[in-house]
């Protein structure tokens, strides 16, 4: 049995693959310690592990929890979502120009990450390996410095998608952005190198939001056909040997019944506007029996909930796109526009019906639901995709994979982040359509024209054939089972990491993985 620390990033799209991966680990007799910064995903994890025993490994448990939040954190989590970061990072009006150039969650993650570094160091002494999304800082740093195997799970379709470098192709511009980030988080970075790992400089060892190691095991939930070359800065940081550490395992997906998250909880773990009744699949089946085409529309758990009120995105300030990872407006503006256009385009039509996963704030939009629309705060997406004819989507990675698996042609209307790259990829792969700026470009007429293309038998047949070929590649990638095969082999054969790069020589440093302070030689600012 291997004991894994699985460090959870609080976002449904990043957590869903980990739920499938950790269930497979538990199935094989390993223990998973879930490391959580908030209660957000506790319920989802427990639901996905219903067949396993919760409890310490020493008592025969398959999984357990390490909770890192404080009473002060809990008070913030219970309040408005926009207040969660207050008191941890400067308010927008008090931020430097460098800080204004980055999303608040980057700044927040650094501040809270360094504040919990001692916890991660303690956890490292009780586990055999770390599993984490490379967006997170702590697991990468501690695995490197404590000599623990690091399994990085890239939950985007591509290794090439690095959130901190989205839209930047030139290596010098990439390097300049990392220098700005280093200045933006200087207080936290200084504390990391002075109080926890003397001389350690994160930015000499990692690219922010891509905390992978060439001596780690790096897993991507996409397939090779989706990927492009790594950003030049990351390629240089990782070195040529990094290619051998990178594996495509395809989507790792659970059914709704087994714990798939279809609506993101709040930070305190509660779910806003959750539908209490069972989802009426029979209504979709009835529409199909009547000869109607059924369109499924969903714009993601982030836009429809987590960033529903996003003042920076609606501010019109120069820093808005930087703060909001490319979002041009708040989730409320984005979703309300698309909900409205969908209802104008298809409301009352006899040949088309629409299933809309709205998130918890639909009532704020002031829209009257047409009789041929089924609107729910959350929808069992994997199951619904088996019944519908087209998918109007924000283009999140999970939605993209699930649509390909069901061979449902796509119309991608992105909001922020990797969704724009995913939309371009859908067009390049010839499996659907895409608009770069949905609020500016998409009207009811545009929707009618685009959906007509997706439903056209000849065009739909072409898209479906290409999706089916992609699905075969995805299926053969192996999913969670192959991921765990790779993990078991990697951990069994792990030989350690290359020396960490340091800012300057220091007198004493922690022996990697032993907890001892002795016998170090510093050569060219590296630990030996």
Coordinates of C-alpha atoms in Angstrom, one line a residue:
X1 CA 0.0 0.0 0.0
X2 CA 1.2 3.5 -0.9
X3 CA -0.1 6.5 1.0
X4 CA -0.8 9.4 -1.3
X5 CA -1.5 13.1 -0.4
X6 CA -4.0 14.3 -2.9
X7 CA -4.0 18.1 -2.8
X8 CA -7.3 19.4 -4.0
X9 CA -7.7 22.6 -6.1
X10 CA -11.2 24.1 -5.4
X11 CA -12.8 24.0 -8.8
X12 CA -15.1 21.4 -10.2
X13 CA -13.3 21.0 -13.5
X14 CA -10.0 20.3 -11.7
X15 CA -11.5 18.1 -9.0
X16 CA -13.7 15.8 -11.2
X17 CA -10.7 13.9 -12.7
X18 CA -9.1 13.5 -9.3
X19 CA -12.3 11.9 -8.0
X20 CA -12.0 9.2 -10.6
X21 CA -8.3 8.8 -10.2
X22 CA -8.4 8.4 -6.4
X23 CA -11.3 5.9 -6.6
X24 CA -9.1 3.7 -8.7
X25 CA -6.2 4.1 -6.2
X26 CA -8.6 3.1 -3.3
X27 CA -9.8 0.2 -5.4
X28 CA -6.3 -1.1 -5.6
X29 CA -5.7 -0.9 -1.9
X30 CA -3.8 2.4 -1.6
X31 CA -4.7 5.1 0.9
X32 CA -5.5 8.7 -0.2
X33 CA -5.1 11.6 2.2
X34 CA -7.2 14.5 0.8
X35 CA -5.5 17.8 1.6
X36 CA -8.1 20.6 1.6
X37 CA -7.8 24.3 1.9
X38 CA -11.6 24.7 2.3
X39 CA -14.7 22.5 2.9
X40 CA -15.8 23.1 -0.7
X41 CA -15.2 19.6 -2.0
X42 CA -15.7 17.5 1.2
X43 CA -19.2 16.4 0.2
X44 CA -18.2 15.6 -3.4
X45 CA -15.2 13.5 -2.2
X46 CA -17.3 11.5 0.3
X47 CA -20.0 10.9 -2.3
X48 CA -17.4 9.6 -4.8
X49 CA -15.9 7.3 -2.1
X50 CA -19.2 5.8 -0.8
X51 CA -18.0 2.3 -1.4
X52 CA -14.8 2.8 0.5
X53 CA -14.1 3.3 4.2
X54 CA -13.2 6.7 5.6
X55 CA -10.5 6.6 8.3
X56 CA -6.7 6.6 8.9
X57 CA -4.6 4.1 6.9
X58 CA -3.4 2.6 10.1
X59 CA -7.0 1.6 10.9
X60 CA -7.8 0.2 7.5
X61 CA -9.3 3.3 6.0
X62 CA -9.1 3.9 2.3
X63 CA -9.2 7.6 2.5
X64 CA -9.0 10.4 5.1
X65 CA -8.8 14.2 5.2
X66 CA -6.3 16.8 6.2
X67 CA -8.1 20.1 6.6
X68 CA -6.0 23.3 6.5
X69 CA -8.6 26.0 7.1
X70 CA -8.9 28.1 10.2
X71 CA -11.9 29.5 12.1
X72 CA -11.2 32.8 10.4
X73 CA -11.3 31.1 7.0
X74 CA -14.6 29.5 7.8
X75 CA -16.1 32.9 8.6
X76 CA -15.0 34.2 5.2
X77 CA -16.2 31.1 3.4
X78 CA -19.7 31.5 4.9
X79 CA -19.9 35.1 3.6
X80 CA -20.2 36.5 0.1
X81 CA -17.8 34.8 -2.4
X82 CA -16.3 38.1 -3.3
X83 CA -15.2 38.7 0.3
X84 CA -13.2 35.5 0.6
X85 CA -9.9 37.1 -0.2
X86 CA -10.4 40.2 1.9
X87 CA -7.6 40.6 4.5
X88 CA -5.4 38.1 2.8
X89 CA -4.4 40.2 -0.3
X90 CA -4.6 44.0 -0.8
X91 CA -7.9 45.4 -2.1
X92 CA -7.8 46.3 -5.8
X93 CA -7.3 50.0 -5.1
X94 CA -4.3 49.3 -3.0
X95 CA -2.5 46.9 -5.3
X96 CA 0.7 47.7 -7.2
X97 CA 0.8 47.7 -11.0
X98 CA 2.4 44.3 -10.9
X99 CA -0.3 42.9 -8.6
X100 CA -3.0 44.4 -10.9
X101 CA -1.5 42.4 -13.8
X102 CA -2.5 39.0 -12.2
X103 CA -5.8 37.4 -11.1
X104 CA -6.5 37.8 -7.4
X105 CA -6.6 34.1 -7.0
X106 CA -2.9 33.9 -8.0
X107 CA -2.1 36.4 -5.3
X108 CA -4.4 34.7 -2.8
X109 CA -2.9 31.3 -3.6
X110 CA 0.6 32.5 -2.9
X111 CA -0.3 34.2 0.4
X112 CA -2.3 31.2 1.7
X113 CA 0.2 28.7 0.2
X114 CA 3.1 30.2 2.2
X115 CA 0.9 30.4 5.3
X116 CA 0.3 26.6 5.1
X117 CA 3.8 25.6 4.1
X118 CA 4.5 24.1 7.5
X119 CA 1.4 22.0 7.2
X120 CA 2.6 20.6 3.9
X121 CA 6.1 19.9 5.3
X122 CA 4.4 18.0 8.2
X123 CA 2.2 16.1 5.7
X124 CA 5.2 15.1 3.7
X125 CA 6.6 13.1 6.6
X126 CA 3.5 10.9 6.8
X127 CA 2.9 10.2 3.1
X128 CA 4.8 8.4 0.3
X129 CA 3.9 10.7 -2.6
X130 CA 2.0 13.8 -3.7
X131 CA -0.7 14.1 -6.3
X132 CA -1.7 17.7 -7.3
X133 CA -2.9 19.9 -10.0
X134 CA 0.3 21.8 -11.1
X135 CA -1.6 25.1 -10.7
X136 CA -0.9 24.6 -7.0
X137 CA 2.4 25.8 -5.5
X138 CA 2.8 23.9 -2.2
X139 CA 2.8 20.3 -3.4
X140 CA 5.4 21.0 -6.1
X141 CA 7.7 22.8 -3.7
X142 CA 7.5 20.3 -0.9
X143 CA 7.8 17.3 -3.1
X144 CA 11.0 18.8 -4.6
X145 CA 12.5 19.8 -1.3
X146 CA 11.5 16.8 0.7
X147 CA 12.4 14.3 -2.0
X148 CA 8.9 12.9 -2.5
X149 CA 7.4 11.5 -5.8
X150 CA 5.3 14.2 -7.5
X151 CA 2.3 13.2 -9.7
X152 CA 1.0 16.3 -11.5
X153 CA -2.4 16.1 -13.1
X154 CA -3.0 18.6 -15.9
X155 CA -6.8 18.8 -16.2
X156 CA -6.7 20.9 -19.4
X157 CA -6.7 19.2 -22.8
X158 CA -3.1 20.1 -23.3
X159 CA 0.2 20.2 -21.5
X160 CA 0.7 23.4 -23.5
X161 CA -2.1 25.2 -21.6
X162 CA -0.4 27.2 -18.8
X163 CA -2.8 29.6 -17.2
X164 CA -0.2 32.2 -16.3
X165 CA 1.1 32.3 -19.9
X166 CA -2.2 32.2 -21.8
X167 CA -2.0 34.3 -25.0
X168 CA 1.8 34.9 -24.7
X169 CA 3.9 33.2 -27.4
X170 CA 7.2 35.0 -27.1
X171 CA 9.7 33.5 -24.6
X172 CA 11.0 37.0 -23.6
X173 CA 7.5 38.1 -22.9
X174 CA 6.8 35.0 -20.9
X175 CA 9.9 35.6 -18.9
X176 CA 8.9 39.2 -18.3
X177 CA 5.5 38.1 -17.0
X178 CA 7.1 35.7 -14.5
X179 CA 9.3 38.6 -13.3
X180 CA 6.2 40.7 -12.8
X181 CA 4.6 37.9 -10.9
X182 CA 7.7 37.5 -8.7
X183 CA 7.5 41.2 -7.8
X184 CA 3.7 40.9 -7.2
X185 CA 4.2 38.1 -4.7
X186 CA 7.5 39.3 -3.3
X187 CA 6.5 39.3 0.3
X188 CA 5.2 35.7 0.2
X189 CA 8.2 34.6 -2.0
X190 CA 10.7 36.1 0.5
X191 CA 9.0 34.4 3.4
X192 CA 9.2 31.0 1.5
X193 CA 12.9 31.4 0.9
X194 CA 13.8 32.7 4.4
X195 CA 11.5 30.9 6.8
X196 CA 10.9 27.5 5.1
X197 CA 13.5 26.6 2.6
X198 CA 16.6 28.8 3.0
X199 CA 17.7 30.2 -0.4
X200 CA 14.9 28.5 -2.4
X201 CA 13.6 30.6 -5.3
X202 CA 10.3 29.2 -6.7
X203 CA 10.8 31.1 -10.0
X204 CA 14.2 29.4 -10.6
X205 CA 12.6 26.0 -10.3
X206 CA 9.0 26.3 -11.7
X207 CA 6.8 28.3 -14.1
X208 CA 3.9 29.6 -12.1
X209 CA 0.7 27.5 -12.6
X210 CA 2.7 24.7 -14.2
X211 CA 4.5 23.2 -11.2
X212 CA 5.7 20.1 -12.9
X213 CA 9.1 18.4 -12.5
X214 CA 11.0 16.5 -15.2
X215 CA 11.6 13.9 -12.5
X216 CA 7.9 13.8 -11.6
X217 CA 5.1 11.9 -13.3
X218 CA 3.1 14.4 -15.4
X219 CA -0.4 13.2 -16.5
X220 CA -2.6 15.1 -18.9
X221 CA -6.4 14.4 -19.2
X222 CA -6.2 15.1 -23.0
X223 CA -4.7 13.2 -25.8
X224 CA -1.8 13.8 -28.1
X225 CA -4.0 15.1 -30.9
X226 CA -5.1 18.0 -28.8
X227 CA -1.6 19.2 -27.8
X228 CA 0.8 21.8 -29.1
X229 CA 4.4 22.6 -28.3
X230 CA 5.0 23.6 -24.6
X231 CA 5.4 27.3 -24.0
X232 CA 9.1 28.1 -24.6
X233 CA 9.8 29.2 -21.1
X234 CA 8.3 26.0 -19.6
X235 CA 10.2 23.9 -22.2
X236 CA 13.5 25.5 -21.1
X237 CA 12.6 25.1 -17.4
X238 CA 11.7 21.4 -17.8
X239 CA 14.5 20.4 -20.2
X240 CA 14.5 17.8 -22.9
X241 CA 14.1 14.9 -20.5
X242 CA 10.7 16.3 -19.6
X243 CA 9.2 14.5 -22.6
X244 CA 9.7 11.2 -21.0
X245 CA 7.7 12.3 -17.9
X246 CA 4.6 13.4 -19.8
X247 CA 1.8 11.0 -20.5
X248 CA -1.7 11.4 -22.0
X249 CA -4.3 9.4 -20.1
X250 CA -7.4 10.9 -21.5
X251 CA -10.5 12.0 -19.4
X252 CA -11.0 10.5 -16.0
X253 CA -14.7 10.7 -15.5
X254 CA -17.2 9.4 -12.9
X255 CA -20.9 9.2 -13.5
X256 CA -23.2 11.6 -11.6
X257 CA -24.3 8.7 -9.5
X258 CA -20.7 7.9 -8.6
X259 CA -19.9 11.5 -7.6
X260 CA -19.3 13.6 -10.7
X261 CA -19.7 17.3 -9.7
X262 CA -22.2 19.0 -11.9
X263 CA -22.6 22.1 -9.8
X264 CA -19.7 23.7 -7.9
X265 CA -20.3 24.0 -4.2
X266 CA -19.6 27.2 -2.3
X267 CA -16.4 27.5 -0.4
X268 CA -18.2 26.4 2.8
X269 CA -19.3 23.2 1.0
X270 CA -23.0 24.1 0.5
X271 CA -24.6 24.1 -2.9
X272 CA -26.7 27.0 -4.0
X273 CA -30.0 26.4 -5.7
X274 CA -29.5 22.6 -5.9
X275 CA -32.4 20.8 -7.5
X276 CA -34.0 18.5 -4.9
X277 CA -36.1 16.4 -7.4
X278 CA -34.7 13.8 -9.6
X279 CA -33.7 15.1 -13.1
X280 CA -36.6 14.4 -15.5
X281 CA -34.8 12.3 -18.2
X282 CA -38.3 11.2 -19.4
X283 CA -39.0 14.7 -20.6
X284 CA -36.0 14.5 -23.0
X285 CA -37.1 11.1 -24.1
X286 CA -40.6 12.4 -24.8
X287 CA -39.2 15.2 -26.9
X288 CA -37.2 12.7 -28.9
X289 CA -40.2 10.5 -29.3
X290 CA -42.1 13.5 -30.7
X291 CA -39.3 13.9 -33.3
X292 CA -37.8 17.1 -31.8
X293 CA -34.1 17.8 -31.9
X294 CA -32.7 18.4 -28.4
X295 CA -30.1 21.0 -27.7
X296 CA -28.1 21.0 -24.4
X297 CA -26.6 24.3 -23.2
X298 CA -24.3 24.8 -20.3
X299 CA -21.8 27.6 -19.6
X300 CA -19.9 26.1 -16.8
X301 CA -19.9 26.0 -13.0
X302 CA -17.5 29.0 -12.8
X303 CA -19.3 31.5 -14.9
X304 CA -22.7 30.6 -13.7
X305 CA -21.8 30.7 -10.0
X306 CA -18.2 31.3 -8.8
X307 CA -17.7 34.5 -10.8
X308 CA -21.3 35.5 -11.3
X309 CA -20.5 38.8 -9.7
X310 CA -17.0 39.8 -11.0
X311 CA -16.5 43.5 -10.5
X312 CA -13.1 43.6 -12.1
X313 CA -14.4 41.9 -15.3
X314 CA -17.1 44.5 -15.7
X315 CA -15.0 47.5 -14.6
X316 CA -13.6 48.5 -18.0
X317 CA -10.2 49.1 -16.4
X318 CA -6.9 48.3 -18.2
X319 CA -6.2 45.5 -15.8
X320 CA -9.5 43.7 -16.2
X321 CA -8.4 41.1 -18.7
X322 CA -5.3 40.3 -16.6
X323 CA -7.3 40.1 -13.4
X324 CA -9.9 37.8 -15.0
X325 CA -7.8 35.4 -17.2
X326 CA -9.2 37.0 -20.4
X327 CA -12.8 37.3 -19.3
X328 CA -14.4 40.3 -20.9
X329 CA -17.4 40.5 -18.5
X330 CA -18.7 38.9 -15.3
X331 CA -20.4 35.6 -15.3
X332 CA -23.8 37.4 -14.8
X333 CA -23.4 39.5 -18.0
X334 CA -22.0 36.6 -20.0
X335 CA -24.7 34.0 -18.9
X336 CA -27.6 36.4 -19.0
X337 CA -26.8 37.4 -22.6
X338 CA -26.5 33.8 -23.7
X339 CA -29.6 32.6 -21.8
X340 CA -31.6 35.5 -23.4
X341 CA -30.4 34.8 -27.0
X342 CA -31.1 31.0 -26.6
X343 CA -34.7 31.7 -25.5
X344 CA -35.2 34.2 -28.3
X345 CA -33.7 31.8 -30.9
X346 CA -35.6 28.6 -29.9
X347 CA -38.4 29.5 -27.4
X348 CA -41.7 28.2 -28.7
X349 CA -40.3 26.3 -31.7
X350 CA -41.9 22.9 -32.3
X351 CA -39.0 21.2 -33.9
X352 CA -36.3 22.0 -31.2
X353 CA -36.2 21.7 -27.5
X354 CA -33.5 22.9 -25.1
X355 CA -32.1 21.6 -21.9
X356 CA -30.3 24.4 -20.0
X357 CA -28.0 23.9 -17.0
X358 CA -28.3 27.4 -15.6
X359 CA -26.4 27.4 -12.3
X360 CA -28.0 28.8 -9.1
X361 CA -28.6 32.5 -10.2
X362 CA -31.1 32.0 -13.1
X363 CA -33.9 33.8 -11.3
X364 CA -31.8 37.0 -11.3
X365 CA -31.9 37.1 -15.1
X366 CA -35.7 38.0 -15.2
X367 CA -36.4 35.5 -18.0
X368 CA -39.6 33.6 -18.6
X369 CA -38.9 30.0 -19.4
X370 CA -40.5 28.8 -22.7
X371 CA -42.5 25.6 -22.7
X372 CA -39.9 23.8 -24.8
X373 CA -37.1 24.6 -22.4
X374 CA -36.0 22.5 -19.4
X375 CA -34.0 24.7 -17.0
X376 CA -32.3 23.3 -13.9
X377 CA -29.5 24.7 -11.7
X378 CA -27.5 21.5 -12.4
X379 CA -27.8 18.7 -14.9
X380 CA -26.4 15.2 -15.0
X381 CA -24.3 16.1 -18.0
X382 CA -22.7 12.8 -18.9
X383 CA -26.1 11.1 -19.0
X384 CA -27.9 14.0 -20.8
X385 CA -25.2 14.1 -23.5
X386 CA -26.2 10.5 -24.4
X387 CA -29.6 11.8 -25.5
X388 CA -29.1 15.2 -27.2
X389 CA -28.2 16.3 -30.7
X390 CA -26.0 19.3 -30.1
X391 CA -24.1 21.0 -27.3
X392 CA -23.8 24.8 -26.8
X393 CA -21.0 25.0 -24.3
X394 CA -18.5 27.4 -22.7
X395 CA -15.7 25.0 -23.8
X396 CA -14.4 23.7 -20.5
X397 CA -12.1 20.7 -20.7
X398 CA -14.5 18.3 -19.0
X399 CA -17.4 19.4 -21.2
X400 CA -15.2 19.0 -24.3
X401 CA -14.2 15.5 -23.4
X402 CA -17.7 14.4 -22.5
X403 CA -19.1 15.8 -25.7
X404 CA -16.5 13.9 -27.8
X405 CA -17.2 10.7 -25.8
X406 CA -20.9 11.0 -26.7
X407 CA -20.2 12.2 -30.3
X408 CA -22.3 15.4 -29.8
X409 CA -21.3 18.3 -32.1
X410 CA -20.2 21.4 -30.3
X411 CA -20.8 25.2 -30.4
X412 CA -18.1 26.7 -28.2
X413 CA -18.9 30.1 -26.6
X414 CA -16.0 30.7 -24.2
X415 CA -15.9 33.0 -21.2
X416 CA -12.3 32.9 -20.0
X417 CA -9.0 31.0 -19.5
X418 CA -8.4 27.8 -21.6
X419 CA -11.9 27.9 -23.0
X420 CA -10.7 30.2 -25.9
X421 CA -7.9 27.8 -26.8
X422 CA -10.3 24.8 -26.6
X423 CA -12.7 26.6 -28.9
X424 CA -10.0 27.1 -31.5
X425 CA -9.0 23.5 -31.1
X426 CA -12.6 22.3 -31.8
X427 CA -12.5 24.2 -35.1
X428 CA -9.0 22.9 -36.0
X429 CA -10.2 19.3 -35.2
X430 CA -13.4 20.0 -37.3
X431 CA -15.8 18.8 -34.6
X432 CA -17.8 22.0 -34.1
X433 CA -18.0 25.8 -34.2
X434 CA -16.7 28.6 -32.1
X435 CA -17.1 32.3 -31.4
X436 CA -14.2 34.2 -29.7
X437 CA -16.4 37.0 -28.1
X438 CA -19.8 35.5 -27.5
X439 CA -21.4 38.6 -25.9
X440 CA -20.4 40.8 -28.8
X441 CA -20.9 38.2 -31.6
X442 CA -23.8 35.9 -30.7
X443 CA -27.4 36.9 -31.4
X444 CA -30.5 34.8 -31.6
X445 CA -30.1 34.8 -35.4
X446 CA -26.4 33.6 -35.1
X447 CA -27.5 30.9 -32.7
X448 CA -30.2 29.7 -35.1
X449 CA -27.7 29.6 -38.0
X450 CA -25.0 27.8 -36.0
X451 CA -27.3 25.2 -34.4
X452 CA -28.8 24.5 -37.9
X453 CA -25.3 23.6 -39.1
X454 CA -24.8 21.3 -36.1
X455 CA -28.1 19.6 -36.8
X456 CA -27.7 19.4 -40.6
X457 CA -27.4 15.6 -41.3
X458 CA -24.3 16.0 -43.6
X459 CA -22.4 18.4 -41.4
X460 CA -23.4 16.5 -38.2
X461 CA -22.3 13.2 -39.7
X462 CA -18.9 14.7 -40.5
X463 CA -18.5 16.1 -37.0
X464 CA -19.6 12.8 -35.4
X465 CA -17.2 10.7 -37.5
X466 CA -14.3 12.8 -36.4
X467 CA -15.4 12.8 -32.8
X468 CA -15.7 9.0 -32.9
X469 CA -12.1 8.7 -34.2
X470 CA -11.0 11.1 -31.4
X471 CA -13.0 9.1 -28.9
X472 CA -11.2 6.0 -29.9
X473 CA -7.9 7.8 -29.2
X474 CA -9.3 9.0 -25.9
X475 CA -10.6 5.5 -25.0
X476 CA -7.3 3.9 -25.8
X477 CA -5.5 6.5 -23.6
X478 CA -6.7 4.5 -20.7
X479 CA -8.2 7.0 -18.3
X480 CA -7.9 6.5 -14.5
X481 CA -6.8 2.8 -14.8
X482 CA -3.8 3.6 -17.0
X483 CA -3.1 6.7 -14.8
X484 CA -2.8 4.5 -11.8
X485 CA -0.7 1.9 -13.7
X486 CA 1.7 4.7 -14.5
X487 CA 1.6 6.0 -10.9
X488 CA 2.4 2.7 -9.3
X489 CA 5.3 2.1 -11.7
X490 CA 6.6 5.6 -11.1
X491 CA 6.5 5.5 -7.3
X492 CA 8.1 2.0 -7.2
X493 CA 11.0 3.2 -9.4
X494 CA 11.4 6.7 -8.0
X495 CA 15.0 7.7 -7.7
X496 CA 14.7 11.3 -6.4
X497 CA 14.6 14.7 -8.0
X498 CA 17.4 16.9 -9.4
X499 CA 18.9 19.4 -7.0
X500 CA 16.8 22.5 -6.4
X501 CA 18.1 25.8 -7.7
X502 CA 18.8 28.4 -5.0
X503 CA 19.2 32.2 -5.0
X504 CA 22.5 32.2 -3.1
X505 CA 24.6 29.8 -0.9
X506 CA 23.3 29.2 2.6
X507 CA 25.0 27.5 5.5
X508 CA 22.4 24.9 6.4
X509 CA 19.7 23.3 4.3
X510 CA 17.3 20.4 5.0
X511 CA 18.5 17.0 3.7
X512 CA 16.1 16.1 0.9
X513 CA 13.6 13.6 2.3
X514 CA 15.4 12.8 5.5
X515 CA 14.4 15.7 7.8
X516 CA 18.1 16.1 8.8
X517 CA 20.2 19.3 8.7
X518 CA 23.7 18.3 7.7
X519 CA 26.2 17.4 5.0
X520 CA 25.2 19.9 2.4
X521 CA 27.5 21.3 -0.3
X522 CA 26.3 24.2 -2.4
X523 CA 27.7 24.2 -6.0
X524 CA 26.4 26.8 -8.5
X525 CA 23.5 27.6 -6.3
X526 CA 22.2 24.0 -6.2
X527 CA 21.8 21.6 -3.3
X528 CA 24.1 18.5 -3.5

